[in-house]
Coordinates of C-alpha atoms and ligand atoms in Angstrom, one line a residue:
X87 CA 20.0 -12.4 4.5
X88 CA 21.3 -16.0 4.3
X89 CA 18.6 -18.6 3.7
X90 CA 19.1 -21.9 5.7
X91 CA 19.5 -25.1 3.7
X92 CA 16.4 -26.7 5.3
X93 CA 13.2 -25.6 7.0
X94 CA 13.8 -28.1 9.8
X95 CA 16.5 -30.3 10.9
X96 CA 15.1 -33.2 13.2
X97 CA 17.6 -35.1 15.4
X98 CA 16.5 -38.8 15.9
X99 CA 14.6 -41.2 14.0
X100 CA 12.5 -43.0 16.6
X101 CA 8.7 -42.9 16.8
X102 CA 9.2 -39.1 17.3
X103 CA 11.5 -38.2 14.5
X104 CA 9.6 -40.1 12.1
X105 CA 6.2 -38.8 12.4
X106 CA 7.9 -35.3 12.5
X107 CA 9.2 -35.9 9.2
X108 CA 5.9 -37.1 8.0
X109 CA 4.0 -34.1 9.5
X110 CA 6.4 -31.3 8.3
X111 CA 6.7 -32.8 4.9
X112 CA 3.2 -33.2 4.2
X113 CA 2.9 -29.4 5.0
X114 CA 5.5 -28.5 2.3
X115 CA 8.4 -28.0 4.5
X116 CA 12.0 -29.2 3.7
X117 CA 13.3 -31.6 6.4
X118 CA 16.5 -33.5 7.0
X119 CA 16.5 -36.2 9.7
X120 CA 19.8 -37.2 11.4
X121 CA 19.9 -40.6 13.2
X122 CA 23.0 -41.7 15.1
X123 CA 22.0 -45.4 14.7
X124 CA 22.5 -47.7 11.5
X125 CA 18.9 -48.0 11.1
X126 CA 15.5 -46.3 12.2
X127 CA 13.3 -47.1 15.3
X128 CA 15.0 -45.5 18.1
X129 CA 14.3 -47.4 21.3
X130 CA 13.2 -50.4 19.4
X131 CA 16.4 -50.4 17.4
X132 CA 18.6 -50.4 20.4
X133 CA 16.9 -52.3 22.9
X134 CA 17.0 -56.0 21.3
X135 CA 17.6 -57.9 24.6
X136 CA 15.9 -61.0 25.2
X137 CA 12.2 -60.4 26.4
X138 CA 12.1 -56.6 25.3
X139 CA 8.4 -55.6 24.6
X140 CA 6.1 -52.8 25.3
X141 CA 4.1 -52.6 28.5
X142 CA 1.4 -50.4 27.1
X143 CA -1.1 -52.8 25.2
X144 CA 0.0 -52.8 21.4
X145 CA -3.3 -51.6 20.3
X146 CA -2.7 -48.2 22.1
X147 CA 1.2 -48.2 21.8
X148 CA 1.0 -47.4 18.1
X149 CA 0.4 -44.3 15.9
X150 CA -3.3 -43.0 15.6
X151 CA -2.5 -40.3 13.1
X152 CA -3.6 -42.6 10.0
X153 CA -6.9 -44.6 10.4
X154 CA -5.8 -46.5 7.3
X155 CA -2.6 -47.5 9.2
X156 CA -4.5 -48.4 12.5
X157 CA -6.7 -50.6 10.4
X158 CA -4.2 -52.4 8.2
X159 CA -1.6 -53.3 10.8
X160 CA -2.4 -56.4 12.8
X161 CA -0.6 -56.6 16.3
X162 CA -0.2 -60.4 17.2
X163 CA 0.2 -60.0 20.9
X164 CA -1.3 -57.9 23.7
X165 CA 2.3 -56.6 24.4
X166 CA 4.4 -56.7 21.2
X167 CA 7.9 -57.9 21.1
X168 CA 10.7 -55.6 20.2
X169 CA 10.9 -57.5 16.8
X170 CA 7.3 -56.8 16.0
X171 CA 7.4 -53.1 17.0
X172 CA 10.5 -52.7 14.8
X173 CA 8.5 -54.4 11.9
X174 CA 5.9 -51.8 12.5
X175 CA 8.4 -49.0 12.4
X176 CA 9.6 -50.1 9.0
X177 CA 6.0 -50.5 7.6
X178 CA 5.3 -46.9 8.7
X179 CA 8.5 -45.7 7.0
X180 CA 7.9 -47.6 3.9
X181 CA 4.0 -46.6 3.7
X182 CA 4.9 -43.0 4.2
X183 CA 8.0 -43.0 2.1
X184 CA 10.1 -41.5 4.9
X185 CA 13.6 -43.0 4.4
X186 CA 14.5 -40.5 1.5
X187 CA 15.1 -37.8 4.1
X188 CA 16.7 -39.7 6.8
X189 CA 20.4 -39.8 7.1
X190 CA 21.7 -42.7 9.2
X191 CA 24.9 -43.4 11.0
X192 CA 25.0 -39.6 11.6
X193 CA 25.5 -38.2 15.1
X194 CA 24.6 -34.6 15.7
X195 CA 27.4 -33.2 17.9
X196 CA 26.6 -29.5 17.9
X197 CA 23.6 -26.9 17.2
X198 CA 24.5 -23.3 17.4
X199 CA 21.8 -20.5 17.1
X200 CA 22.6 -17.8 14.4
X201 CA 21.2 -14.8 15.9
X202 CA 21.6 -12.4 12.9
X203 CA 19.5 -14.7 10.7
X204 CA 17.5 -16.6 13.0
X205 CA 18.5 -20.1 12.0
X206 CA 20.3 -23.2 13.5
X207 CA 23.6 -24.3 12.4
X208 CA 23.6 -28.1 13.0
X209 CA 27.1 -30.2 12.8
X210 CA 27.7 -33.9 13.0
X211 CA 30.4 -36.0 14.2
X212 CA 31.7 -36.5 10.8
X213 CA 32.2 -32.7 10.2
X214 CA 29.3 -31.8 8.1
X215 CA 27.4 -28.8 9.0
X216 CA 23.8 -27.7 7.7
X217 CA 21.6 -24.8 8.6
X218 CA 17.9 -25.0 9.3
X219 CA 15.2 -22.6 10.4
X220 CA 14.1 -24.9 13.2
X221 CA 15.8 -27.6 15.2
X222 CA 13.8 -30.3 16.7
X223 CA 15.2 -32.5 19.3
X224 CA 13.6 -36.1 18.9
X225 CA 16.3 -37.6 20.7
X226 CA 14.4 -39.7 23.1
X227 CA 13.7 -39.8 27.1
X228 CA 15.5 -43.3 27.3
X229 CA 18.2 -43.3 24.8
X230 CA 21.3 -42.4 26.7
X231 CA 22.5 -45.4 28.2
X232 CA 23.8 -45.5 32.0
X233 CA 26.9 -47.7 32.4
X234 CA 27.8 -47.2 36.1
X235 CA 31.4 -46.2 37.0
X236 CA 32.5 -49.4 38.6
X237 CA 36.0 -49.9 39.3
X238 CA 37.7 -52.6 36.9
X239 CA 35.2 -52.6 34.2
X240 CA 37.6 -52.3 31.5
X241 CA 39.7 -55.4 32.8
X242 CA 36.9 -57.9 32.6
X243 CA 37.8 -60.8 30.3
X244 CA 34.5 -61.8 29.0
X245 CA 31.8 -59.9 26.9
X246 CA 29.6 -57.3 28.5
X247 CA 26.4 -56.0 27.2
X248 CA 23.9 -53.1 27.9
X249 CA 20.2 -53.8 27.3
X250 CA 20.0 -50.4 25.8
X251 CA 22.7 -51.1 23.3
X252 CA 22.2 -54.8 22.5
X253 CA 24.2 -56.4 19.8
X254 CA 22.4 -57.2 16.4
X255 CA 24.0 -60.7 16.5
X256 CA 22.0 -62.4 19.5
X257 CA 24.6 -63.4 22.2
X258 CA 24.5 -67.2 22.9
X259 CA 24.4 -67.6 26.7
X260 CA 24.1 -71.5 26.4
X261 CA 26.6 -73.1 28.8
X262 CA 27.8 -69.7 30.2
X263 CA 27.8 -68.3 33.7
X264 CA 26.2 -64.9 33.3
X265 CA 25.8 -61.9 35.6
X266 CA 23.2 -59.2 35.3
X267 CA 23.3 -55.8 37.1
X268 CA 19.9 -54.2 37.9
X269 CA 16.4 -55.3 38.5
X270 CA 14.5 -52.4 36.7
X271 CA 12.0 -53.1 33.7
X272 CA 14.8 -54.2 31.2
X273 CA 16.3 -56.8 33.8
X274 CA 12.8 -58.1 34.6
X275 CA 12.0 -58.7 30.9
X276 CA 15.3 -60.4 30.2
X277 CA 16.0 -62.3 33.4
X278 CA 13.5 -65.2 32.8
X279 CA 14.8 -65.7 29.2
X280 CA 18.6 -65.5 30.1
X281 CA 18.0 -67.9 33.0
X282 CA 16.5 -70.3 30.3
X283 CA 19.6 -70.1 28.1
X284 CA 22.5 -69.7 30.6
X285 CA 24.1 -72.5 32.5
X286 CA 23.9 -70.0 35.5
X287 CA 22.5 -66.7 36.2
X288 CA 23.6 -64.5 39.0
X289 CA 21.4 -61.4 39.6
X290 CA 23.0 -58.3 41.3
X291 CA 20.2 -56.5 42.9
X292 CA 20.4 -53.1 44.6
X293 CA 16.7 -52.1 44.8
X294 CA 13.8 -54.6 44.1
X295 CA 11.2 -53.4 41.9
X296 CA 7.3 -54.1 42.0
X297 CA 6.5 -56.4 39.2
X298 CA 2.8 -57.1 38.2
X299 CA 2.2 -60.0 35.7
X300 CA 1.4 -59.4 31.9
X301 CA -0.7 -62.2 31.2
X302 CA 0.6 -61.8 27.8
X303 CA -0.6 -63.8 24.9
X304 CA -2.1 -63.7 21.4
X305 CA -4.8 -61.0 20.8
X306 CA -8.5 -62.3 20.7
X307 CA -9.8 -61.5 17.4
X308 CA -13.0 -60.4 18.6
X309 CA -11.3 -57.9 21.0
X310 CA -9.3 -56.6 18.2
X311 CA -12.4 -56.3 16.0
X312 CA -14.1 -54.3 18.5
X313 CA -11.0 -52.0 19.0
X314 CA -10.5 -51.4 15.3
X315 CA -14.2 -50.7 14.7
X316 CA -14.2 -48.3 17.6
X317 CA -10.6 -46.9 17.5
X318 CA -11.8 -43.3 17.5
X319 CA -13.8 -43.8 20.7
X320 CA -11.1 -45.6 22.4
X321 CA -8.4 -43.2 21.6
X322 CA -10.4 -40.2 22.5
X323 CA -11.2 -41.8 25.9
X324 CA -7.4 -42.4 26.2
X325 CA -6.7 -38.7 25.4
X326 CA -9.2 -37.7 28.3
X327 CA -7.1 -39.7 31.0
X328 CA -4.3 -38.9 33.3
X329 CA -1.9 -41.2 31.5
X330 CA -2.9 -41.3 27.8
X331 CA -4.0 -44.9 27.9
X332 CA -6.9 -47.0 29.1
X333 CA -5.7 -47.7 32.6
X334 CA -9.1 -47.0 33.9
X335 CA -8.7 -45.3 37.4
X336 CA -11.0 -46.3 40.0
X337 CA -12.5 -43.0 41.3
X338 CA -12.8 -44.6 44.8
X339 CA -10.0 -44.1 47.5
X340 CA -8.2 -47.2 49.0
X341 CA -8.5 -45.4 52.4
X342 CA -12.3 -45.1 52.2
X343 CA -12.5 -48.9 51.7
X344 CA -12.2 -51.8 54.4
X345 CA -9.6 -54.2 54.0
X346 CA -12.3 -56.7 52.3
X347 CA -13.0 -54.2 49.7
X348 CA -9.5 -53.3 49.0
X349 CA -8.7 -57.1 48.6
X350 CA -11.5 -57.6 46.2
X351 CA -10.4 -54.6 43.9
X352 CA -6.6 -55.6 44.1
X353 CA -7.6 -59.3 43.1
X354 CA -9.6 -58.2 40.2
X355 CA -6.8 -55.8 39.1
X356 CA -4.2 -58.3 39.6
X357 CA -6.1 -60.7 37.3
X358 CA -6.1 -58.1 34.7
X359 CA -2.5 -57.5 35.1
X360 CA -0.1 -55.1 33.7
X361 CA 0.1 -51.3 34.6
X362 CA -3.6 -51.1 35.2
X363 CA -3.0 -52.4 38.7
X364 CA -1.9 -48.8 39.6
X365 CA -5.4 -47.8 38.8
X366 CA -6.9 -49.8 41.5
X367 CA -7.5 -46.8 43.8
X368 CA -7.6 -42.9 43.1
X369 CA -5.3 -42.1 46.0
X370 CA -2.5 -44.7 45.6
X371 CA 0.1 -42.1 44.4
X372 CA -1.0 -39.4 46.8
X373 CA -1.6 -41.0 50.1
X374 CA 1.2 -43.2 52.0
X375 CA -1.4 -45.1 53.9
X376 CA -3.4 -46.1 50.6
X377 CA 0.0 -47.0 49.0
X378 CA 1.0 -49.2 51.6
X379 CA -2.3 -51.4 51.1
X380 CA -1.3 -51.9 47.4
X381 CA 2.4 -52.5 48.4
X382 CA 1.4 -55.0 51.0
X383 CA -0.7 -56.8 48.4
X384 CA 2.1 -57.2 45.9
X385 CA 4.6 -58.2 48.5
X386 CA 2.2 -61.0 49.6
X387 CA 2.0 -62.1 45.9
X388 CA 5.8 -62.3 45.7
X389 CA 5.9 -64.4 49.0
X390 CA 3.2 -66.7 47.3
X391 CA 5.3 -67.4 44.3
X392 CA 9.0 -67.3 45.6
X393 CA 9.6 -70.8 47.4
X394 CA 12.7 -69.5 49.4
X395 CA 11.4 -67.1 52.1
X396 CA 14.9 -65.3 52.3
X397 CA 14.8 -64.7 48.3
X398 CA 11.1 -63.6 48.8
X399 CA 12.1 -61.1 51.4
X400 CA 15.0 -59.8 49.2
X401 CA 12.8 -59.5 46.2
X402 CA 10.1 -57.5 48.2
X403 CA 10.4 -53.7 47.7
X404 CA 10.0 -51.6 50.9
X405 CA 9.5 -48.4 48.7
X406 CA 6.3 -46.6 47.6
X407 CA 4.8 -48.6 44.7
X408 CA 4.6 -46.6 41.5
X409 CA 7.2 -44.1 42.8
X410 CA 9.8 -45.8 40.4
X411 CA 8.1 -47.3 37.2
X412 CA 6.2 -50.7 38.1
X413 CA 7.4 -53.3 36.0
X414 CA 5.1 -55.6 33.9
X415 CA 6.5 -59.3 33.9
X416 CA 6.4 -62.7 32.6
X417 CA 7.5 -65.4 35.0
X418 CA 9.9 -63.2 36.7
X419 CA 9.5 -64.1 40.4
X420 CA 9.1 -67.7 39.2
X421 CA 12.4 -67.7 37.9
X422 CA 14.0 -67.4 41.3
X423 CA 12.7 -70.9 41.9
X424 CA 15.2 -72.2 39.4
X425 CA 18.3 -74.0 40.7
X426 CA 20.6 -72.1 38.2
X427 CA 19.7 -68.7 39.5
X428 CA 21.3 -66.9 42.3
X429 CA 20.2 -63.6 43.9
X430 CA 22.9 -61.4 45.2
X431 CA 21.9 -58.4 47.5
X432 CA 24.3 -55.5 46.4
X433 CA 22.4 -53.0 48.6
X434 CA 23.8 -54.5 51.8
X435 CA 27.1 -55.2 50.3
X436 CA 27.6 -52.9 47.2
X437 CA 29.6 -54.1 44.1
X438 CA 33.2 -53.3 44.9
X439 CA 34.8 -54.0 41.6
X440 CA 34.7 -55.8 38.3
X441 CA 37.8 -58.2 38.1
X442 CA 39.1 -60.1 35.2
X443 CA 37.0 -63.0 36.1
X444 CA 33.8 -61.5 37.4
X445 CA 32.3 -59.3 40.1
X446 CA 33.5 -58.7 43.6
X447 CA 31.2 -57.7 46.4
X448 CA 30.8 -58.3 50.2
X449 CA 34.4 -60.0 50.2
X450 CA 33.2 -62.6 47.7
X451 CA 34.3 -63.0 44.0
X452 CA 31.6 -64.2 41.6
X453 CA 33.1 -65.7 38.7
X454 CA 31.3 -64.9 35.4
X455 CA 31.6 -65.5 31.7
X456 CA 29.6 -62.5 30.7
X457 CA 27.9 -59.5 32.2
X458 CA 24.7 -57.8 31.3
X459 CA 24.4 -54.2 32.4
X460 CA 20.6 -53.7 32.8
X461 CA 21.5 -50.3 34.6
X462 CA 19.2 -48.0 32.8
X463 CA 19.5 -44.6 31.2
X464 CA 20.6 -40.9 31.9
X465 CA 16.8 -40.3 31.4
X466 CA 15.2 -37.3 29.8
X467 CA 18.0 -34.9 29.6
X468 CA 21.0 -37.2 28.8
X469 CA 20.8 -37.2 25.0
X470 CA 20.3 -33.6 24.9
X471 CA 23.1 -32.4 27.1
X472 CA 25.5 -34.8 25.3
X473 CA 25.3 -32.4 22.5
X474 CA 26.7 -28.9 22.5
X475 CA 23.7 -26.8 21.9
X476 CA 24.1 -23.2 22.2
X477 CA 21.5 -20.5 22.1
X478 CA 21.4 -16.6 22.2
X479 CA 24.7 -15.0 23.3
X480 CA 26.4 -18.4 23.0
X481 CA 25.0 -19.8 26.3
X482 CA 25.1 -23.6 26.3
X483 CA 22.1 -25.6 27.3
X484 CA 24.5 -27.4 29.9
X485 CA 25.0 -24.1 31.6
X486 CA 21.3 -23.2 31.4
X487 CA 20.3 -26.5 32.9
X488 CA 23.0 -26.8 35.4
X489 CA 20.6 -27.0 38.1
X490 CA 18.0 -29.0 36.4
X491 CA 16.0 -28.8 33.2
X492 CA 14.0 -25.5 32.5
X493 CA 11.7 -25.1 29.8
X494 CA 8.2 -24.1 28.7
X495 CA 5.5 -26.7 28.3
X496 CA 8.3 -29.3 28.0
X497 CA 8.6 -28.1 24.4
X498 CA 10.8 -25.1 24.1
X499 CA 13.4 -23.2 26.1
X500 CA 13.9 -19.6 26.7
X501 CA 17.1 -18.3 24.9
X502 CA 17.0 -21.1 22.3
X503 CA 14.6 -19.7 19.8
X504 CA 13.4 -22.0 17.0
X505 CA 14.3 -25.2 18.8
X506 CA 11.7 -27.7 20.1
X507 CA 12.1 -30.8 22.1
X508 CA 9.7 -33.8 21.7
X509 CA 8.5 -35.2 25.0
X510 CA 11.0 -33.0 27.0
X511 CA 11.4 -32.8 30.6
X512 CA 8.2 -30.7 32.0
X513 CA 5.9 -32.8 29.7
X514 CA 3.9 -36.1 30.7
X515 CA 6.3 -38.0 28.3
X516 CA 7.4 -41.2 30.4
X517 CA 4.5 -41.0 32.7
X518 CA 2.2 -41.3 29.9
X519 CA 1.6 -43.6 27.0
X520 CA 4.6 -42.2 24.9
X521 CA 2.9 -42.7 21.4
X522 CA -0.2 -40.2 22.1
X523 CA 2.4 -38.0 24.0
X524 CA 4.6 -38.0 20.9
X525 CA 1.9 -37.5 18.4
X526 CA 0.6 -34.6 20.5
X527 CA 4.0 -32.8 20.5
X528 CA 4.7 -33.4 16.9
X529 CA 1.4 -31.9 15.8
X530 CA 1.7 -29.1 18.2
X531 CA 5.2 -28.2 16.7
X532 CA 4.1 -28.7 13.2
X533 CA 1.0 -26.3 13.8
X534 CA 3.2 -23.8 15.4
X535 CA 5.6 -23.8 12.5
X536 CA 2.8 -23.6 10.0
X537 CA 1.4 -20.8 12.0
X538 CA 4.6 -18.8 11.9
X539 CA 4.6 -19.4 8.0
X540 CA 1.1 -17.8 7.8
X541 CA 1.9 -15.0 10.1
X542 CA 5.2 -14.4 8.1
X543 CA 7.2 -14.7 11.1
X544 CA 10.5 -16.7 11.4
X545 CA 11.1 -16.9 15.0
X546 CA 9.6 -18.2 18.2
X547 CA 10.9 -18.1 21.6
X548 CA 9.7 -19.2 25.0
X549 CA 9.6 -16.2 27.4
X550 CA 11.8 -16.6 30.7
X551 CA 8.7 -15.9 33.0
X552 CA 6.6 -18.4 31.4
X553 CA 9.3 -20.9 31.8
X554 CA 9.8 -20.2 35.4
X555 CA 5.8 -20.4 36.1
X556 CA 6.0 -23.8 34.1
X557 CA 8.8 -25.4 36.1
X558 CA 7.1 -24.2 39.3
X559 CA 3.8 -25.6 38.3
X560 CA 5.3 -28.9 37.3
X561 CA 7.1 -29.2 40.6
X562 CA 4.1 -28.2 42.6
X563 CA 1.9 -30.8 40.9
X564 CA 4.6 -33.5 41.6
X565 CA 4.9 -32.3 45.3
X566 CA 1.4 -33.2 45.8
X567 CA 2.1 -36.7 45.0
X568 CA 4.4 -39.5 46.5
X569 CA 6.7 -39.4 43.3
X570 CA 9.4 -37.3 44.9
X571 CA 9.9 -39.8 47.8
X572 CA 12.1 -42.3 46.2
X573 CA 15.4 -42.3 44.2
X574 CA 13.8 -42.8 40.7
X575 CA 15.2 -41.7 37.4
X576 CA 12.3 -39.2 36.9
X577 CA 14.1 -37.4 39.6
X578 CA 17.6 -38.2 38.1
X579 CA 18.5 -39.8 41.2
X580 CA 20.1 -42.8 39.2
X581 CA 23.0 -40.7 37.8
X582 CA 25.5 -39.5 40.2
X583 CA 25.8 -35.6 40.4
X584 CA 22.5 -35.1 38.4
X585 CA 20.5 -32.3 39.9
X586 CA 17.5 -33.8 41.8
X587 CA 14.5 -32.4 40.0
X588 CA 11.2 -34.3 39.3
X589 CA 11.2 -34.1 35.4
X590 CA 7.9 -35.3 34.0
X591 CA 4.6 -33.1 34.0
X592 CA 1.9 -35.1 35.9
X593 CA -1.6 -35.4 34.1
X594 CA -1.8 -36.1 30.5
X595 CA -5.3 -34.6 29.8
X596 CA -4.5 -31.4 32.0
X597 CA -1.3 -31.0 30.1
X598 CA -3.3 -31.0 26.7
X599 CA -5.7 -28.5 27.9
X600 CA -2.8 -26.3 28.8
X601 CA -1.1 -26.5 25.5
X602 CA -4.4 -25.9 23.7
X603 CA -5.0 -22.7 25.8
X604 CA -1.6 -21.4 24.9
X605 CA -2.4 -21.6 21.4
X606 CA -6.0 -20.2 21.8
X607 CA -4.3 -17.4 23.8
X608 CA -2.2 -16.5 20.5
X609 CA 0.9 -18.6 21.8
X610 CA 0.8 -17.1 25.0
X611 CA 4.1 -17.2 26.9
X612 CA 6.0 -17.1 23.5
X613 CA 7.4 -14.1 21.7
X614 CA 7.0 -14.2 17.9
X615 CA 9.1 -12.1 15.8
Ligands
FAD1429 P1 13.8 -42.9 20.7 O1 13.1 -44.0 20.3 O2 14.6 -43.1 22.0 O3 14.7 -42.3 19.6 C1 15.5 -41.4 19.7 C2 16.7 -41.4 18.6 O4 17.4 -40.4 18.8 C3 17.7 -42.6 18.8 O5 17.4 -43.7 17.7 C4 19.0 -42.0 18.9 O6 19.8 -42.9 18.3 C5 18.9 -40.8 18.3 N1 19.7 -39.9 18.8 C6 19.9 -39.3 20.1 N2 20.8 -38.4 20.1 C7 21.1 -38.3 18.9 C8 22.2 -37.5 18.4 N3 23.0 -36.5 19.1 N4 22.4 -37.5 17.0 C9 21.7 -38.4 16.1 N5 20.7 -39.1 16.7 C10 20.5 -39.1 18.1 N6 7.0 -46.3 26.3 C11 5.8 -46.5 26.3 O7 4.9 -45.5 26.5 N7 5.3 -47.7 26.4 C12 6.0 -48.8 26.5 O8 5.6 -49.9 26.5 C13 7.5 -48.5 26.5 N8 8.5 -49.5 26.5 C14 9.7 -49.1 26.4 C15 10.8 -50.3 26.5 C16 12.1 -50.0 26.5 C17 13.1 -51.0 26.7 C18 12.5 -48.6 26.6 C19 13.9 -48.4 26.7 C20 11.7 -47.6 26.5 C21 10.2 -47.9 26.5 N9 9.4 -46.9 26.2 C22 8.0 -47.2 26.4 C23 9.8 -45.5 26.1 C24 10.1 -45.2 24.7 O9 11.5 -44.6 24.7 C25 9.2 -44.5 23.7 O10 7.9 -45.0 24.0 C26 9.3 -44.2 22.4 O11 9.8 -45.2 21.7 C27 10.4 -42.9 22.3 O12 10.4 -42.6 21.0 P2 11.4 -41.2 20.6 O13 11.3 -41.3 19.0 O14 10.9 -40.1 21.2 O15 12.8 -41.6 21.1
NAP1430 P1 16.1 -48.8 35.5 O1 14.5 -48.7 35.6 O2 16.7 -47.4 35.6 O3 16.8 -49.8 36.2 C1 18.3 -49.9 36.3 C2 18.5 -50.9 37.4 O4 20.2 -50.9 37.6 C3 18.1 -50.6 38.8 O5 17.6 -51.7 39.4 C4 19.2 -49.9 39.4 O6 19.2 -50.0 40.9 C5 20.4 -50.9 38.9 N1 21.6 -50.3 39.0 C6 22.2 -49.1 38.3 N2 23.6 -49.0 38.7 C7 23.8 -49.9 39.6 C8 25.0 -50.3 40.3 N3 26.1 -49.4 40.3 N4 25.1 -51.3 41.2 C9 24.0 -52.1 41.3 N5 22.7 -51.7 40.6 C10 22.7 -50.6 39.8 O7 16.5 -49.1 33.9 P2 15.9 -49.9 32.9 O8 15.4 -51.2 33.6 O9 16.4 -50.1 31.7 O10 14.3 -49.2 32.5 C11 14.1 -47.8 32.3 C12 13.0 -47.4 31.9 O11 12.7 -47.9 30.4 C13 11.8 -48.0 32.6 O12 11.4 -47.4 33.7 C14 10.6 -48.1 31.5 O13 10.2 -46.7 31.5 C15 11.4 -48.2 30.3 N6 11.4 -49.8 29.9 C16 10.1 -50.3 29.7 C17 9.9 -51.6 29.5 C18 8.8 -52.2 29.2 O14 8.4 -53.1 29.9 N7 8.1 -51.8 28.1 C19 11.1 -52.3 29.5 C20 12.3 -51.8 29.9 C21 12.3 -50.4 29.9 P3 18.8 -48.8 41.8 O15 17.3 -49.0 41.5 O16 19.1 -49.1 43.2 O17 19.3 -47.6 41.2

């Protein structure tokens, strides 16, 4: 019997890949990490656009597996910048001596399961092939950029950028006329800063987003001291929540409160700012009438800030709030009061083409020096399906997921033994604070591999019926909410031709319990051999 080169190959060196390496290596497994980028950090390596920062508080958007690490690292701001998060990533890599097992600039193209000897054969773009008992995809939910197929893109004379693949040499927008396509989270963070730098900024908006002020700023030392002294308690509280962070959901329903009470609660949440706004009432994401009260509140705030009523109208979403991810902003709406910013409605008149000189829509050509694509990602499945992954009988993942992603617990796929996905579709991932979601998956996977070693077994595979049940359960939970009602990337609706399936599992705490139960029941739903 052929012995594989490694116990595990990990694809991706973002927060997930780095922690996997640390966990597996400290349990004595041999690991090789492949990363396509020229350095580690994943999201925070690629998304260097102006204004990029987290929207979950820094003290929560960080690893908790090492208390020493938690205590020694000081976050300077409530929402850390991309640069600060990347410094943190590098600190972690150095502290735990991770770099020696990471191969950078290496794109994994193919992974094929060898059924005779139960291992994966992993091949890179450069033509190298290694074998490993386990193959773990830490390829990220938001790592496969989406550049829309707009006619003429290749003939534009100026520079183009994507927020998710931003150049390492910061572009200089001074004196330039810049266009930005998109008004999701990435655009909302970058627009205020690009507007300050550029001569003129043209924003091409198809669907407006709801943005809640961040009120970002330096951390209060007393607040940090309390958090650090009581980290364990805070982390435990976050774990026992629906979203994996201290969102503090009000258990009251908006529909049980009168208008005055609703206003009081929304005012209080607005003053706190950030994603916590969505926790104002318990029924905001399950009852359209309740949701309307929150949406009306935000629309009124937009009208208060934006001077021009027509711009305020265009910037006001008419969709369910929270159905697409709510954005967290600094001076976003205020930016539309600047003389050098023009808002273009490309919902009424879609972009027709990109010309040599700019963007044409509604019989007008807007001349531009440079174009920024803030057009998002082929989320959750994009990075996985770009690779040629083949399980039992040579079946490819692309075939298996033709009608949408199917797996068990968001972690493992029937027909693809010894392969795990970190924060895959079918797990809370993007609807939770991703850091505890990643840590939970990594620890679950490492425990599982450890268990197999103890039991002297070398193969684990999700059972097809367990997978079917899981997919059904994920959909049933989503169907009880307002999430399926809009064209979000959670549903794959931003990518033409992608099957419309709600991908994340709703409910972090419930999910942790499910995973724990599976283990307690002897890896129920899995076949161990
Ligand atoms: P990633 O960080 O995406 O890393 C995956 C890595 O895999 C990438 O480096 C990629 O190059 C590599 N890779 C992919 N395919 C291959 C291949 N075939 N071969 C080799 N390498 C490959 N989440 C939050 O909870 N809070 C936030 O505030 C937050 N802010 C965000 C801001 C932005 C701008 C974006 C885009 C996302 C944000 N997220 C946030 C989500 C964020 O993606 C996760 O929090 C987290 O960083 C994901 O880590 P990861 O290791 O799973 O994936
Ligand atoms: P996004 O939310 O998917 O936004 C993409 C934007 O591009 C949308 O406004 C979309 O309009 C528009 N668009 C796409 N194709 C278009 C076309 N052909 N013509 C006109 N407009 C087009 O992507 P994102 O802003 O990069 O954010 C993705 C996710 O990353 C976020 O939801 C969040 O989870 C994470 N993120 C977090 C932060 C943070 O604050 N920490 C920052 C950035 C990103 P439609 O809506 O009409 O499709």
